[in-house]
Coordinates of C-alpha atoms in Angstrom, one line a residue:
M13 CA 18.8 24.4 -15.6
K14 CA 18.3 23.6 -19.2
T15 CA 18.8 20.0 -18.4
F16 CA 16.3 20.0 -15.9
R17 CA 13.7 21.8 -18.4
M18 CA 14.4 19.2 -20.9
A19 CA 14.0 16.5 -18.6
L20 CA 10.7 18.0 -17.5
L21 CA 9.6 18.5 -21.1
G22 CA 10.6 14.9 -21.8
T23 CA 8.6 13.6 -18.7
A24 CA 5.7 15.8 -19.8
L25 CA 5.6 14.4 -23.4
L26 CA 6.3 10.9 -22.3
A27 CA 4.1 10.7 -19.4
A28 CA 1.9 8.7 -21.5
A29 CA 4.8 7.0 -23.1
P30 CA 3.1 3.6 -24.2
A31 CA 0.4 5.8 -25.7
L32 CA 2.7 8.0 -27.7
A33 CA 4.8 5.0 -28.7
Q34 CA 4.1 4.7 -32.4
P35 CA 4.0 7.5 -34.8
A36 CA 0.6 8.4 -35.7
A37 CA -0.6 8.3 -39.4
P38 CA -1.5 11.7 -40.8
P39 CA -5.1 12.2 -41.3
A40 CA -6.5 11.6 -45.0
G41 CA -5.7 14.5 -47.1
A42 CA -3.3 16.2 -44.7
P43 CA 0.0 17.1 -46.1
A44 CA 3.0 14.7 -45.6
P45 CA 5.1 15.8 -42.4
G46 CA 8.0 18.1 -43.6
G47 CA 6.0 19.3 -46.7
P48 CA 6.0 22.9 -47.7
A49 CA 3.9 23.9 -44.8
A50 CA 6.2 22.6 -42.3
G51 CA 8.1 25.1 -40.5
P52 CA 11.7 24.6 -39.2
R53 CA 10.8 22.9 -36.0
A54 CA 7.7 20.8 -37.5
E55 CA 9.4 17.6 -37.3
R56 CA 11.0 17.6 -34.1
G57 CA 10.2 18.3 -30.4
P58 CA 7.1 19.6 -28.9
G59 CA 5.9 21.3 -31.9
A60 CA 5.7 18.0 -34.0
M61 CA 3.7 16.6 -31.1
F62 CA 1.5 19.3 -30.8
N63 CA 0.8 19.1 -34.7
Q64 CA -0.2 15.6 -34.2
V65 CA -2.5 16.1 -31.4
D66 CA -4.3 19.0 -32.7
A67 CA -6.9 17.2 -34.6
N68 CA -8.8 20.2 -36.1
K69 CA -5.7 22.1 -36.7
D70 CA -7.2 25.2 -35.1
G71 CA -4.0 26.0 -33.2
K72 CA -5.1 24.6 -29.9
V73 CA -5.1 21.3 -28.2
T74 CA -8.1 20.4 -26.0
W75 CA -8.0 17.8 -23.4
D76 CA -10.5 15.8 -25.6
E77 CA -8.2 16.0 -28.7
A78 CA -5.3 15.1 -26.3
W79 CA -7.2 12.0 -24.9
V80 CA -8.3 10.7 -28.1
F81 CA -4.6 11.0 -29.4
I82 CA -3.3 9.1 -26.3
Q83 CA -5.9 6.3 -26.8
Q84 CA -4.9 6.0 -30.5
R85 CA -1.2 5.8 -29.7
F86 CA -1.8 3.4 -27.0
A87 CA -4.0 1.2 -29.2
A88 CA -1.0 1.2 -31.8
A89 CA 1.4 0.2 -29.2
D90 CA -0.7 -2.5 -27.8
P91 CA 0.4 -5.6 -30.1
D92 CA -1.8 -8.3 -28.5
K93 CA -4.7 -5.8 -27.9
D94 CA -5.3 -6.9 -24.5
G95 CA -5.7 -3.2 -23.1
S96 CA -2.4 -3.2 -21.4
L97 CA 1.3 -3.0 -21.9
T98 CA 3.8 -4.9 -20.2
Q99 CA 7.4 -3.4 -19.8
K100 CA 8.7 -5.4 -22.7
E101 CA 5.9 -4.1 -25.1
M102 CA 6.8 -0.7 -24.0
E103 CA 10.4 -1.3 -24.6
A104 CA 9.7 -2.6 -28.0
A105 CA 7.7 0.5 -28.9
R106 CA 9.4 3.3 -30.6
L107 CA 9.2 6.2 -28.2
R108 CA 11.0 8.6 -30.5
P109 CA 10.4 7.9 -34.3
G110 CA 13.3 8.1 -36.5
R111 CA 15.9 7.9 -33.6
A112 CA 17.4 4.3 -34.2
G113 CA 20.1 3.3 -31.7
P114 CA 23.8 2.8 -32.5
D115 CA 23.0 -0.8 -33.5
G116 CA 20.3 0.0 -36.0
G117 CA 17.2 0.3 -33.8
H118 CA 17.8 -1.4 -30.4
M119 CA 17.9 1.0 -27.5
G120 CA 21.1 1.3 -25.6
P121 CA 21.1 0.6 -21.7
R122 CA 20.3 4.2 -20.6
H123 CA 17.2 4.2 -22.9
A124 CA 16.2 1.1 -21.5
Q125 CA 16.8 2.3 -18.0
M126 CA 14.4 5.4 -18.6
I127 CA 12.0 3.2 -20.3
G128 CA 11.8 1.1 -17.0
M129 CA 11.5 4.3 -14.7
M130 CA 8.5 5.6 -16.8
F131 CA 6.9 2.2 -16.8
R132 CA 7.3 1.7 -13.0
G133 CA 5.8 5.3 -12.6
L134 CA 3.0 4.6 -14.8
D135 CA 2.1 1.2 -13.2
A136 CA 0.0 2.5 -10.3
N137 CA -1.3 -0.7 -8.9
R138 CA 2.2 -2.6 -9.5
D139 CA 0.5 -5.3 -11.4
G140 CA 3.2 -5.5 -14.2
V141 CA 1.1 -3.8 -16.8
V142 CA 0.0 -0.3 -17.8
T143 CA -3.4 0.4 -18.6
L144 CA -5.3 3.8 -19.9
E145 CA -6.7 4.0 -16.6
E146 CA -3.3 4.2 -15.2
I147 CA -2.2 6.7 -17.8
R148 CA -4.9 9.0 -17.5
P149 CA -4.3 10.9 -14.2
M150 CA -0.7 11.4 -15.3
A151 CA -1.9 12.7 -18.7
E152 CA -4.3 15.0 -17.2
A153 CA -1.8 16.5 -14.7
R154 CA 0.5 16.9 -17.8
F155 CA -2.1 18.7 -19.8
R156 CA -3.0 21.1 -17.2
A157 CA 0.7 21.9 -16.6
F158 CA 1.1 22.7 -20.2
D159 CA -2.2 24.9 -20.0
V160 CA -0.2 27.9 -18.7
N161 CA -3.1 30.2 -18.6
G162 CA -5.6 27.8 -17.3
D163 CA -8.2 28.3 -20.1
G164 CA -8.5 24.6 -20.9
V165 CA -6.5 24.5 -24.0
V166 CA -2.9 24.3 -24.7
T167 CA -1.6 26.5 -27.8
K168 CA 2.1 26.3 -29.1
D169 CA 3.0 29.5 -27.1
E170 CA 2.5 27.6 -24.1
L171 CA 5.1 24.9 -24.9
P172 CA 8.4 25.3 -23.4
A173 CA 11.1 26.1 -25.8
P174 CA 13.7 23.5 -26.3
P175 CA 17.4 24.4 -25.8
P176 CA 19.7 25.5 -28.5
R177 CA 21.2 22.5 -30.4
G178 CA 24.6 23.3 -29.2
E179 CA 23.6 23.2 -25.4
R180 CA 21.7 19.7 -25.9
H181 CA 25.0 18.0 -26.8
R182 CA 26.9 19.7 -24.1
D183 CA 24.2 18.7 -21.5
R184 CA 24.7 15.0 -22.5
G185 CA 28.4 15.4 -22.1
G186 CA 29.1 15.2 -25.7
P187 CA 30.9 17.7 -27.9
A188 CA 29.4 20.7 -28.9
P189 CA 28.7 20.9 -32.7
T190 CA 31.3 22.9 -34.7

């Protein structure tokens, strides 16, 4: 069940994978990530993404804030600025900042397979590129899914909790930390 929950969370956060591909620069005057105001989960998981998307820092993410964030991230991930991403461009983007592969940054075959699955799911018209127009319906659906109480905003308490660290390793088949 925890594996399913993490897969669902991963799908939700990466529904707009190309748009979320590059780390966003903190707004001018904002404290650096991981600074004194950062909590224990401030740099990882859904809490970190929430903090980036909450543009006005009111503890709530509106659809407008989420869509602006997605557009900014998409633009940052679109190297030739043609308004679309190919699968190769999507593979080249860093979907999870700070998570380099075993060879210093290249993704492994399992990660590449996941990127391919996300790409095919987003490429609604099967033309070999993903556009913001193709991303928007899935991003809106994911936003509604996170908005548990249906009030049009997502708060941190509506985000699913990640599994404990030890269980994350066991779910992947690796050893539990000792």
